[in-house]
Amino acid sequence: MRKKFICGNWKMNKTVEEAVLFANEFRQIYMPVANRKVAVAAPFTALFSLKLCFEGSGVGVGAQNMHFEDSGAFTGEISAPMLKEIGVDYVIIGHSERRQYFGETDETVNKKLKKALEAGLGPIVCVGESLEQREAGTQFDLVGAQVKAAFEGVVAEDIEKITLAYEPIWAIGTGRTATAEQAQEMCAFIRKTAANIYGAETAEKLTIQYGGSVKPSNAAELLTQPDIDGALVGGASLKPADFWGIINY
């Protein structure tokens, strides 16, 4: 059985002091839930402090990006070995904001996915369509192409180490949420796409999250869908009580 994986994505929010305050408050209310994994993806500056704060709690820590090279003349970038050295567990790859604002491409997503697997980091690979693409009816073509490009050269044995996060761009930070039916339809399509590449048995091992204005009020409806294995949570992960409400849906 696939575990539900709930990961908060803080984006460019929280200083180190604010991150530590969150962790201390969250640990007071958090209790492990059977068959659920929990993590927080924070800015680079807070990762080491969060690892210390969450030690022994079972809460993982993730980065929001990394480079596909181990070192080099890449000013401002962070490598997989740097993340591993401080104990980071996960890394978000190809978030739509990285694609839209910072030139992330299907090719760089694929390179970063391979590097994360090589380094022993748990990759969370984001895919999703814009409102214009959905209204044009091309959302399945677009997401299918993103999934295939991400998995190029990735062996079947690594699939269970990967999380794919379906985030419809039109539902990120807008307050709009895909209906449970829309989210399930796309997550099922993603699993079918993986099955076409690796076979149905391997595709069943793939963890697929939904992301896009997930809140305590809609978490249960989304997370009880058969092909939705968790959530990549934005704004609601910034408040301990809201994040716990989603985990404990």
Coordinates of N, CA and C in Angstrom, one line a residue:
M1 N 0.8 -1.2 0.0 CA 0.0 0.0 0.0 C 0.9 1.3 0.0
R2 N 0.6 2.2 -0.9 CA 1.3 3.5 -0.9 C 0.9 4.3 0.3
K3 N 1.9 4.9 0.9 CA 1.7 5.8 2.0 C 1.2 7.2 1.5
K4 N 0.4 7.8 2.2 CA 0.0 9.2 1.9 C 1.2 10.1 2.3
F5 N 1.6 10.9 1.3 CA 2.8 11.8 1.6 C 2.4 13.3 1.5
I6 N 2.4 13.9 2.7 CA 2.0 15.3 2.8 C 3.3 16.2 2.9
C7 N 3.5 17.1 2.0 CA 4.7 17.9 2.1 C 4.3 19.3 1.9
G8 N 4.8 20.1 2.9 CA 4.6 21.6 2.8 C 5.6 22.2 1.9
N9 N 5.2 23.2 1.1 CA 6.2 23.9 0.3 C 6.1 25.4 0.7
W10 N 7.0 25.9 1.5 CA 7.0 27.2 2.1 C 7.3 28.3 1.0
K11 N 7.9 27.9 -0.1 CA 8.3 28.8 -1.1 C 9.2 29.9 -0.5
M12 N 9.2 31.2 -0.9 CA 10.1 32.1 -0.3 C 9.5 32.8 0.9
N13 N 9.3 32.0 1.9 CA 8.7 32.5 3.2 C 9.5 31.9 4.4
K14 N 9.5 32.6 5.4 CA 10.1 32.3 6.7 C 11.6 32.5 6.8
T15 N 12.0 33.3 7.7 CA 13.4 33.4 8.1 C 13.7 32.2 8.9
V16 N 15.0 32.1 9.3 CA 15.4 30.9 10.1 C 14.7 31.0 11.5
E17 N 14.6 32.2 12.0 CA 13.9 32.3 13.3 C 12.4 31.9 13.2
E18 N 11.8 32.3 12.1 CA 10.4 32.0 11.9 C 10.2 30.5 11.7
A19 N 11.2 29.9 11.0 CA 11.1 28.4 10.7 C 11.2 27.6 12.0
V20 N 12.2 28.1 12.9 CA 12.3 27.4 14.1 C 11.1 27.5 15.0
L21 N 10.5 28.7 15.0 CA 9.3 28.9 15.8 C 8.2 28.0 15.3
F22 N 8.0 27.9 13.9 CA 7.0 26.9 13.3 C 7.3 25.5 13.8
A23 N 8.5 25.1 13.7 CA 8.9 23.7 14.1 C 8.5 23.4 15.5
N24 N 8.9 24.3 16.4 CA 8.6 24.1 17.8 C 7.1 24.1 18.1
E25 N 6.3 24.9 17.4 CA 4.9 24.9 17.6 C 4.3 23.6 17.0
F26 N 4.8 23.3 15.8 CA 4.2 22.1 15.1 C 4.5 20.8 15.9
R27 N 5.6 20.7 16.5 CA 6.0 19.5 17.3 C 5.0 19.3 18.5
Q28 N 4.5 20.4 19.0 CA 3.6 20.3 20.1 C 2.2 19.7 19.8
I29 N 1.8 19.8 18.5 CA 0.5 19.3 18.1 C 0.7 18.1 17.2
Y30 N 1.8 17.8 16.6 CA 2.0 16.8 15.6 C 2.1 15.4 16.3
M31 N 1.4 14.4 15.8 CA 1.5 13.0 16.2 C 1.6 12.2 14.9
P32 N 2.5 11.3 14.8 CA 2.6 10.4 13.6 C 1.3 9.7 13.3
V33 N 0.9 9.7 12.1 CA -0.3 9.0 11.6 C 0.1 7.8 10.8
A34 N -0.6 6.7 11.0 CA -0.2 5.4 10.3 C -0.3 5.6 8.8
N35 N 0.6 5.1 8.1 CA 0.6 5.1 6.6 C 0.7 6.5 6.0
R36 N 1.3 7.4 6.8 CA 1.5 8.8 6.3 C 2.9 9.3 6.5
K37 N 3.5 9.9 5.4 CA 4.8 10.6 5.5 C 4.6 12.1 5.5
V38 N 5.4 12.8 6.2 CA 5.2 14.2 6.4 C 6.6 14.9 6.2
A39 N 6.6 16.0 5.5 CA 7.8 16.8 5.3 C 7.5 18.2 5.0
V40 N 8.5 19.0 5.2 CA 8.4 20.5 5.0 C 9.6 20.9 4.0
A41 N 9.3 21.5 2.9 CA 10.3 22.0 2.0 C 10.4 23.5 2.2
A42 N 11.6 23.9 2.7 CA 11.8 25.3 3.2 C 12.9 26.0 2.4
P43 N 13.1 27.3 2.5 CA 14.2 28.0 1.9 C 15.5 27.4 2.4
F44 N 16.6 27.5 1.5 CA 17.9 26.9 1.8 C 18.4 27.3 3.2
T45 N 18.2 28.6 3.5 CA 18.8 29.1 4.8 C 18.2 28.4 6.0
A46 N 17.0 27.8 6.0 CA 16.4 27.3 7.1 C 16.6 25.8 7.2
L47 N 17.1 25.1 6.2 CA 17.1 23.7 6.2 C 17.9 23.0 7.3
F48 N 19.1 23.5 7.6 CA 19.9 22.9 8.6 C 19.2 23.0 10.0
S49 N 18.7 24.2 10.3 CA 18.0 24.4 11.6 C 16.7 23.5 11.7
L50 N 16.0 23.4 10.6 CA 14.8 22.5 10.6 C 15.2 21.1 10.9
K51 N 16.3 20.6 10.3 CA 16.7 19.2 10.5 C 17.0 19.0 12.0
L52 N 17.6 20.0 12.7 CA 17.8 19.9 14.1 C 16.5 19.9 14.9
C53 N 15.6 20.8 14.5 CA 14.3 20.9 15.2 C 13.5 19.7 15.1
F54 N 13.5 19.1 13.9 CA 12.6 17.9 13.7 C 13.3 16.6 14.0
E55 N 14.5 16.6 14.5 CA 15.2 15.3 14.8 C 14.3 14.5 15.7
G56 N 14.2 13.2 15.3 CA 13.4 12.2 16.1 C 11.9 12.3 16.0
S57 N 11.4 13.3 15.2 CA 9.9 13.5 15.1 C 9.3 12.7 14.0
G58 N 10.2 12.3 13.0 CA 9.6 11.6 11.8 C 9.3 12.6 10.7
V59 N 9.4 13.9 10.9 CA 9.1 14.9 9.9 C 10.3 15.1 9.1
G60 N 10.2 14.9 7.8 CA 11.3 15.1 6.8 C 11.5 16.6 6.5
V61 N 12.6 16.9 5.9 CA 12.9 18.2 5.4 C 13.3 18.2 4.0
G62 N 12.8 19.1 3.2 CA 13.1 19.1 1.8 C 13.6 20.5 1.3
A63 N 14.4 20.5 0.2 CA 14.8 21.7 -0.4 C 13.8 22.0 -1.6
Q64 N 13.7 23.2 -2.0 CA 12.8 23.6 -3.1 C 13.4 23.5 -4.5
N65 N 14.7 23.3 -4.6 CA 15.4 23.3 -5.8 C 16.8 22.8 -5.6
M66 N 17.5 22.4 -6.7 CA 18.9 22.1 -6.6 C 19.5 22.1 -8.0
H67 N 20.8 22.2 -8.2 CA 21.4 22.1 -9.5 C 21.7 20.6 -9.9
F68 N 21.8 20.4 -11.2 CA 22.1 19.0 -11.6 C 23.6 18.6 -11.6
E69 N 24.4 19.6 -11.3 CA 25.9 19.3 -11.2 C 26.3 19.3 -9.8
D70 N 27.3 18.5 -9.4 CA 27.8 18.4 -8.1 C 28.5 19.7 -7.6
S71 N 29.2 20.4 -8.5 CA 29.9 21.6 -8.2 C 30.2 22.3 -9.5
G72 N 30.8 23.5 -9.4 CA 31.2 24.3 -10.6 C 30.8 25.7 -10.5
A73 N 31.0 26.4 -11.6 CA 30.8 27.9 -11.7 C 29.4 28.2 -12.0
F74 N 28.5 27.9 -11.0 CA 27.1 28.2 -11.1 C 26.7 29.1 -9.9
T75 N 27.0 30.3 -10.0 CA 26.8 31.3 -8.9 C 25.4 31.3 -8.5
G76 N 25.2 31.2 -7.2 CA 23.8 31.2 -6.6 C 23.1 29.9 -6.5
E77 N 23.7 28.8 -7.0 CA 23.1 27.5 -7.0 C 23.5 26.6 -5.8
I78 N 22.8 25.6 -5.5 CA 23.0 24.7 -4.5 C 23.0 23.3 -5.1
S79 N 24.0 22.4 -4.7 CA 24.1 21.1 -5.2 C 23.6 20.0 -4.3
A80 N 23.4 18.8 -4.9 CA 22.9 17.7 -4.2 C 23.8 17.3 -3.0
P81 N 25.1 17.3 -3.2 CA 26.0 16.9 -2.1 C 25.9 17.9 -0.9
M82 N 25.7 19.2 -1.2 CA 25.5 20.2 -0.2 C 24.2 19.9 0.6
L83 N 23.2 19.5 0.0 CA 21.9 19.2 0.6 C 22.1 17.9 1.5
K84 N 22.7 16.9 0.9 CA 23.0 15.6 1.6 C 23.8 15.9 2.9
E85 N 24.8 16.8 2.8 CA 25.7 17.0 3.9 C 24.9 17.4 5.2
I86 N 23.9 18.2 5.0 CA 23.1 18.7 6.2 C 21.9 17.9 6.4
G87 N 21.8 16.7 5.7 CA 20.7 15.8 6.1 C 19.4 15.9 5.4
V88 N 19.3 16.7 4.4 CA 18.0 17.0 3.7 C 17.5 15.6 3.1
D89 N 16.2 15.4 3.2 CA 15.6 14.2 2.8 C 15.0 14.2 1.3
Y90 N 14.4 15.4 1.0 CA 13.7 15.5 -0.3 C 14.1 16.8 -1.0
V91 N 13.8 16.8 -2.3 CA 14.0 18.0 -3.1 C 12.9 18.2 -4.1
I92 N 12.3 19.3 -4.2 CA 11.2 19.6 -5.2 C 12.0 20.0 -6.5
I93 N 11.5 19.4 -7.6 CA 12.1 19.6 -8.9 C 11.0 20.1 -9.9
G94 N 11.3 21.2 -10.6 CA 10.5 21.6 -11.7 C 9.1 22.2 -11.3
H95 N 9.1 22.8 -10.1 CA 7.8 23.5 -9.8 C 7.5 24.5 -10.8
S96 N 6.2 24.7 -11.0 CA 5.8 25.6 -12.1 C 6.3 27.0 -12.0
E97 N 6.6 27.5 -10.8 CA 7.2 28.8 -10.6 C 8.6 28.8 -11.0
R98 N 9.3 27.7 -10.9 CA 10.7 27.6 -11.4 C 10.7 27.5 -12.9
R99 N 9.7 26.8 -13.5 CA 9.6 26.8 -14.9 C 9.2 28.1 -15.5
Q100 N 8.3 28.8 -14.8 CA 7.8 30.1 -15.4 C 8.7 31.2 -15.2
Y101 N 9.4 31.3 -14.0 CA 10.2 32.5 -13.7 C 11.7 32.3 -13.9
F102 N 12.1 31.1 -13.8 CA 13.6 30.9 -13.8 C 14.1 29.9 -14.9
G103 N 13.3 29.7 -15.9 CA 13.8 29.0 -17.1 C 13.9 27.5 -17.0
E104 N 13.3 26.9 -16.0 CA 13.4 25.5 -15.8 C 12.7 24.8 -17.0
T105 N 13.3 23.8 -17.6 CA 12.8 23.1 -18.7 C 12.6 21.6 -18.4
D106 N 11.9 20.9 -19.3 CA 11.8 19.4 -19.2 C 13.2 18.8 -19.1
E107 N 14.1 19.3 -19.9 CA 15.5 18.7 -19.9 C 16.2 18.9 -18.5
T108 N 16.1 20.1 -18.0 CA 16.7 20.3 -16.7 C 16.0 19.5 -15.6
V109 N 14.7 19.4 -15.7 CA 14.0 18.6 -14.7 C 14.5 17.1 -14.7
N110 N 14.7 16.6 -15.9 CA 15.2 15.2 -16.1 C 16.6 15.1 -15.5
K111 N 17.4 16.1 -15.7 CA 18.8 16.0 -15.2 C 18.8 16.1 -13.7
K112 N 17.9 17.0 -13.1 CA 17.9 17.1 -11.7 C 17.3 15.9 -11.0
L113 N 16.3 15.2 -11.7 CA 15.7 14.0 -11.1 C 16.8 12.9 -11.1
K114 N 17.5 12.8 -12.1 CA 18.6 11.7 -12.1 C 19.6 12.0 -11.0
K115 N 20.0 13.3 -10.9 CA 21.0 13.7 -9.9 C 20.5 13.4 -8.5
A116 N 19.2 13.7 -8.2 CA 18.6 13.5 -6.9 C 18.6 12.0 -6.6
L117 N 18.2 11.2 -7.5 CA 18.3 9.7 -7.3 C 19.7 9.2 -7.0
E118 N 20.6 9.7 -7.8 CA 22.0 9.3 -7.6 C 22.5 9.7 -6.2
A119 N 22.0 10.9 -5.7 CA 22.5 11.4 -4.4 C 21.7 10.8 -3.2
G120 N 20.7 10.1 -3.5 CA 19.9 9.5 -2.4 C 18.9 10.5 -1.8
L121 N 18.5 11.5 -2.6 CA 17.5 12.4 -2.2 C 16.1 12.0 -2.8
G122 N 15.1 12.2 -2.1 CA 13.7 11.9 -2.5 C 13.2 13.0 -3.4
P123 N 13.1 12.8 -4.8 CA 12.7 13.8 -5.7 C 11.2 13.9 -5.7
I124 N 10.7 15.2 -5.7 CA 9.3 15.5 -5.8 C 9.2 16.3 -7.1
V125 N 8.8 15.6 -8.2 CA 8.8 16.2 -9.5 C 7.4 16.8 -9.9
C126 N 7.4 18.1 -10.2 CA 6.1 18.8 -10.4 C 5.7 18.8 -11.9
V127 N 4.4 18.6 -12.2 CA 3.9 18.7 -13.5 C 2.5 19.4 -13.4
G128 N 2.1 20.0 -14.5 CA 0.8 20.6 -14.5 C 0.6 21.6 -15.6
E129 N -0.7 21.9 -15.9 CA -1.0 22.7 -17.0 C -1.5 24.1 -16.6
S130 N -1.5 25.0 -17.5 CA -2.0 26.4 -17.2 C -3.5 26.4 -17.5
L131 N -4.2 27.5 -17.1 CA -5.6 27.6 -17.4 C -5.9 27.6 -18.9
E132 N -5.0 28.3 -19.6 CA -5.2 28.3 -21.1 C -5.1 26.9 -21.7
Q133 N -4.2 26.1 -21.2 CA -4.0 24.8 -21.8 C -5.2 23.9 -21.4
R134 N -5.7 24.1 -20.2 CA -6.9 23.3 -19.8 C -8.1 23.7 -20.7
E135 N -8.3 25.0 -20.8 CA -9.4 25.5 -21.6 C -9.3 25.1 -23.1
A136 N -8.1 24.9 -23.5 CA -7.9 24.5 -24.9 C -8.0 23.0 -25.1
G137 N -8.1 22.3 -23.9 CA -8.3 20.8 -24.0 C -7.0 20.1 -24.2
T138 N -5.8 20.7 -24.0 CA -4.6 20.1 -24.2 C -3.8 19.6 -23.0
Q139 N -4.6 19.7 -21.8 CA -3.9 19.4 -20.5 C -3.3 18.0 -20.5
F140 N -3.9 17.0 -21.1 CA -3.4 15.6 -21.0 C -2.2 15.5 -21.9
D141 N -2.2 16.1 -23.0 CA -1.0 16.1 -23.9 C 0.2 16.8 -23.2
L142 N -0.1 17.9 -22.6 CA 1.0 18.7 -21.9 C 1.6 17.9 -20.7
V143 N 0.7 17.4 -19.8 CA 1.2 16.7 -18.6 C 1.8 15.4 -19.0
G144 N 1.2 14.7 -20.0 CA 1.8 13.4 -20.4 C 3.2 13.6 -21.0
A145 N 3.4 14.7 -21.7 CA 4.8 15.0 -22.2 C 5.8 15.4 -21.1
Q146 N 5.3 16.1 -20.1 CA 6.1 16.4 -19.0 C 6.6 15.2 -18.2
V147 N 5.6 14.2 -18.0 CA 5.9 13.0 -17.3 C 7.0 12.2 -18.1
K148 N 6.7 12.0 -19.4 CA 7.6 11.2 -20.2 C 9.0 11.8 -20.2
A149 N 9.1 13.2 -20.3 CA 10.4 13.8 -20.4 C 11.1 13.7 -19.1
A150 N 10.4 13.8 -18.0 CA 11.0 13.6 -16.6 C 11.6 12.2 -16.4
F151 N 10.9 11.2 -17.0 CA 11.3 9.8 -16.8 C 12.3 9.3 -17.8
E152 N 12.7 10.2 -18.7 CA 13.7 9.7 -19.8 C 15.0 9.2 -19.1
G153 N 15.3 7.9 -19.4 CA 16.5 7.4 -18.9 C 16.4 6.9 -17.4
V154 N 15.3 7.0 -16.8 CA 15.1 6.6 -15.4 C 14.6 5.1 -15.4
V155 N 15.3 4.3 -14.6 CA 15.0 2.9 -14.6 C 13.8 2.6 -13.7
A156 N 13.1 1.5 -14.0 CA 11.9 1.1 -13.3 C 12.2 0.9 -11.8
E157 N 13.4 0.4 -11.4 CA 13.6 0.2 -10.0 C 13.6 1.5 -9.2
D158 N 13.8 2.6 -9.8 CA 13.8 3.9 -9.1 C 12.4 4.5 -8.9
I159 N 11.4 4.0 -9.6 CA 10.1 4.7 -9.6 C 9.5 4.8 -8.2
E160 N 9.7 3.8 -7.3 CA 9.1 3.9 -6.0 C 9.8 4.9 -5.1
K161 N 11.0 5.4 -5.6 CA 11.7 6.5 -4.8 C 11.2 7.9 -5.2
I162 N 10.4 8.0 -6.3 CA 10.0 9.2 -6.9 C 8.6 9.6 -6.5
T163 N 8.4 10.9 -6.2 CA 7.0 11.4 -6.0 C 6.7 12.4 -7.2
L164 N 5.6 12.2 -7.9 CA 5.2 13.1 -8.9 C 4.0 14.0 -8.3
A165 N 4.2 15.3 -8.4 CA 3.2 16.2 -7.8 C 2.4 16.9 -9.0
Y166 N 1.1 16.6 -9.1 CA 0.3 17.2 -10.1 C -0.2 18.5 -9.5
E167 N 0.3 19.6 -10.1 CA -0.2 20.9 -9.7 C -0.7 21.7 -10.9
P168 N -2.0 21.8 -11.0 CA -2.6 22.6 -12.1 C -2.2 24.1 -11.8
I169 N -1.5 24.7 -12.7 CA -1.0 26.1 -12.4 C -2.1 27.0 -12.1
W170 N -3.2 26.8 -12.6 CA -4.4 27.8 -12.4 C -4.9 27.6 -11.0
A171 N -4.5 26.7 -10.2 CA -5.0 26.5 -8.8 C -3.9 26.8 -7.8
I172 N -2.7 27.2 -8.2 CA -1.6 27.5 -7.3 C -1.7 28.9 -6.8
G173 N -2.0 29.1 -5.5 CA -2.0 30.4 -4.9 C -3.2 31.3 -5.3
T174 N -4.1 30.7 -6.0 CA -5.3 31.5 -6.5 C -6.5 31.3 -5.7
G175 N -6.5 30.3 -4.8 CA -7.7 30.0 -4.0 C -8.6 29.1 -4.8
R176 N -8.4 28.9 -6.1 CA -9.1 27.9 -6.9 C -8.5 26.5 -6.7
T177 N -9.3 25.6 -6.6 CA -8.9 24.2 -6.4 C -9.5 23.3 -7.5
A178 N -8.7 22.4 -8.1 CA -9.4 21.4 -9.0 C -10.4 20.6 -8.2
T179 N -11.5 20.3 -8.8 CA -12.4 19.4 -8.1 C -11.7 18.1 -7.8
A180 N -12.3 17.3 -6.9 CA -11.7 16.0 -6.6 C -11.7 15.1 -7.8
E181 N -12.8 15.3 -8.6 CA -12.9 14.5 -9.9 C -11.8 14.9 -10.9
Q182 N -11.6 16.2 -11.0 CA -10.5 16.7 -12.0 C -9.1 16.2 -11.5
A183 N -8.9 16.3 -10.2 CA -7.6 15.9 -9.7 C -7.4 14.4 -9.8
Q184 N -8.4 13.6 -9.5 CA -8.3 12.2 -9.6 C -8.1 11.8 -11.1
E185 N -8.8 12.5 -12.0 CA -8.7 12.1 -13.4 C -7.3 12.3 -13.9
M186 N -6.6 13.4 -13.5 CA -5.3 13.7 -14.0 C -4.3 12.8 -13.3
C187 N -4.4 12.5 -12.0 CA -3.5 11.6 -11.3 C -3.6 10.2 -11.9
A188 N -4.8 9.8 -12.2 CA -5.0 8.5 -12.8 C -4.3 8.4 -14.2
F189 N -4.4 9.5 -14.9 CA -3.8 9.6 -16.2 C -2.2 9.5 -16.1
I190 N -1.7 10.2 -15.1 CA -0.3 10.2 -14.8 C 0.2 8.7 -14.5
R191 N -0.6 8.0 -13.7 CA -0.2 6.6 -13.4 C -0.3 5.8 -14.7
K192 N -1.3 6.0 -15.5 CA -1.4 5.3 -16.8 C -0.3 5.6 -17.7
T193 N 0.2 6.8 -17.7 CA 1.4 7.2 -18.5 C 2.6 6.5 -18.0
A194 N 2.8 6.4 -16.7 CA 3.9 5.6 -16.1 C 3.8 4.1 -16.4
A195 N 2.5 3.6 -16.4 CA 2.3 2.2 -16.8 C 2.7 1.9 -18.2
N196 N 2.4 2.9 -19.1 CA 2.8 2.7 -20.5 C 4.3 2.6 -20.7
I197 N 5.0 3.2 -19.8 CA 6.5 3.2 -19.9 C 7.1 2.0 -19.2
Y198 N 6.6 1.7 -17.9 CA 7.2 0.8 -17.1 C 6.4 -0.5 -16.8
G199 N 5.1 -0.5 -17.1 CA 4.2 -1.5 -16.8 C 3.3 -1.2 -15.6
A200 N 2.2 -1.8 -15.5 CA 1.2 -1.5 -14.4 C 1.7 -1.7 -13.0
E201 N 2.4 -2.8 -12.9 CA 2.9 -3.2 -11.5 C 3.9 -2.1 -11.0
T202 N 4.8 -1.6 -11.8 CA 5.7 -0.6 -11.4 C 5.0 0.7 -11.2
A203 N 4.0 1.1 -12.0 CA 3.3 2.3 -11.9 C 2.5 2.4 -10.6
E204 N 2.1 1.2 -10.1 CA 1.4 1.2 -8.8 C 2.3 1.6 -7.6
K205 N 3.6 1.6 -7.8 CA 4.5 2.0 -6.8 C 4.8 3.5 -6.8
L206 N 4.3 4.2 -7.8 CA 4.6 5.6 -7.9 C 3.7 6.4 -7.0
T207 N 4.3 7.3 -6.2 CA 3.5 8.2 -5.4 C 3.2 9.4 -6.1
I208 N 1.8 9.8 -6.2 CA 1.4 10.9 -6.9 C 0.6 11.9 -6.0
Q209 N 1.2 13.1 -5.8 CA 0.5 14.1 -5.0 C -0.3 15.0 -5.8
Y210 N -1.3 15.6 -5.1 CA -2.0 16.8 -5.7 C -1.6 18.0 -5.0
G211 N -1.4 19.1 -5.8 CA -1.0 20.4 -5.2 C -1.8 21.5 -5.8
G212 N -2.3 22.5 -5.1 CA -3.0 23.6 -5.6 C -4.1 24.0 -4.7
S213 N -3.8 24.9 -3.8 CA -4.8 25.4 -2.8 C -5.4 24.3 -2.0
V214 N -4.6 23.4 -1.5 CA -5.1 22.4 -0.6 C -5.2 23.0 0.8
K215 N -6.3 22.7 1.4 CA -6.6 23.3 2.8 C -7.2 22.2 3.6
P216 N -7.3 22.4 5.0 CA -7.9 21.5 5.8 C -9.4 21.1 5.4
S217 N -10.1 22.1 4.8 CA -11.5 21.9 4.5 C -11.7 21.1 3.2
N218 N -10.7 20.9 2.4 CA -10.8 20.1 1.2 C -9.9 18.9 1.1
A219 N -9.1 18.8 2.2 CA -8.1 17.7 2.1 C -8.7 16.3 2.1
A220 N -9.7 16.0 2.9 CA -10.3 14.7 2.9 C -10.8 14.3 1.5
E221 N -11.6 15.2 0.9 CA -12.2 14.9 -0.4 C -11.1 14.6 -1.4
L222 N -10.0 15.3 -1.4 CA -8.9 15.1 -2.4 C -8.1 13.9 -2.0
L223 N -7.8 13.7 -0.8 CA -6.8 12.6 -0.4 C -7.4 11.3 -0.3
T224 N -8.7 11.2 -0.4 CA -9.4 9.8 -0.4 C -9.6 9.3 -1.8
Q225 N -9.2 10.1 -2.8 CA -9.3 9.6 -4.2 C -8.2 8.5 -4.4
P226 N -8.6 7.5 -5.2 CA -7.7 6.3 -5.3 C -6.3 6.5 -5.9
D227 N -6.1 7.5 -6.7 CA -4.8 7.7 -7.3 C -4.1 8.9 -6.8
I228 N -4.7 9.6 -5.7 CA -4.0 10.7 -5.1 C -3.4 10.2 -3.8
D229 N -2.1 10.2 -3.8 CA -1.3 9.6 -2.7 C -0.7 10.7 -1.7
G230 N -1.3 11.9 -1.7 CA -0.7 12.9 -0.8 C -1.0 14.3 -1.4
A231 N -0.3 15.3 -0.8 CA -0.5 16.6 -1.2 C 0.8 17.4 -1.1
L232 N 1.0 18.3 -2.0 CA 2.1 19.3 -1.9 C 1.4 20.6 -1.6
V233 N 1.6 21.0 -0.4 CA 0.7 22.1 0.3 C 1.5 23.4 0.3
G234 N 0.9 24.5 -0.3 CA 1.5 25.8 -0.3 C 1.2 26.6 1.0
G235 N 0.3 27.6 0.8 CA 0.0 28.5 1.9 C -0.4 27.9 3.2
A236 N -1.2 26.8 3.1 CA -1.7 26.2 4.3 C -0.6 25.6 5.1
S237 N 0.6 25.3 4.5 CA 1.6 24.7 5.3 C 2.4 25.7 6.1
L238 N 2.1 27.0 6.0 CA 2.8 28.0 6.8 C 2.3 28.2 8.2
K239 N 1.1 27.6 8.5 CA 0.6 27.7 9.8 C 0.5 26.3 10.4
P240 N 1.1 26.1 11.6 CA 1.1 24.7 12.1 C -0.2 24.0 12.2
A241 N -1.3 24.7 12.7 CA -2.6 24.1 12.8 C -3.2 23.8 11.5
D242 N -3.0 24.6 10.5 CA -3.6 24.3 9.2 C -2.9 23.1 8.6
F243 N -1.6 23.1 8.7 CA -0.8 21.9 8.1 C -1.2 20.7 8.8
W244 N -1.3 20.7 10.1 CA -1.7 19.5 10.9 C -3.1 19.1 10.5
G245 N -4.0 20.0 10.2 CA -5.4 19.7 9.8 C -5.4 18.9 8.5
I246 N -4.5 19.2 7.6 CA -4.4 18.5 6.3 C -3.8 17.1 6.5
I247 N -2.7 17.0 7.3 CA -2.1 15.7 7.6 C -3.1 14.8 8.3
N248 N -3.9 15.3 9.2 CA -4.8 14.5 10.0 C -6.2 14.6 9.4
Y249 N -6.3 14.6 8.1 CA -7.6 14.8 7.5 C -8.7 13.7 7.9

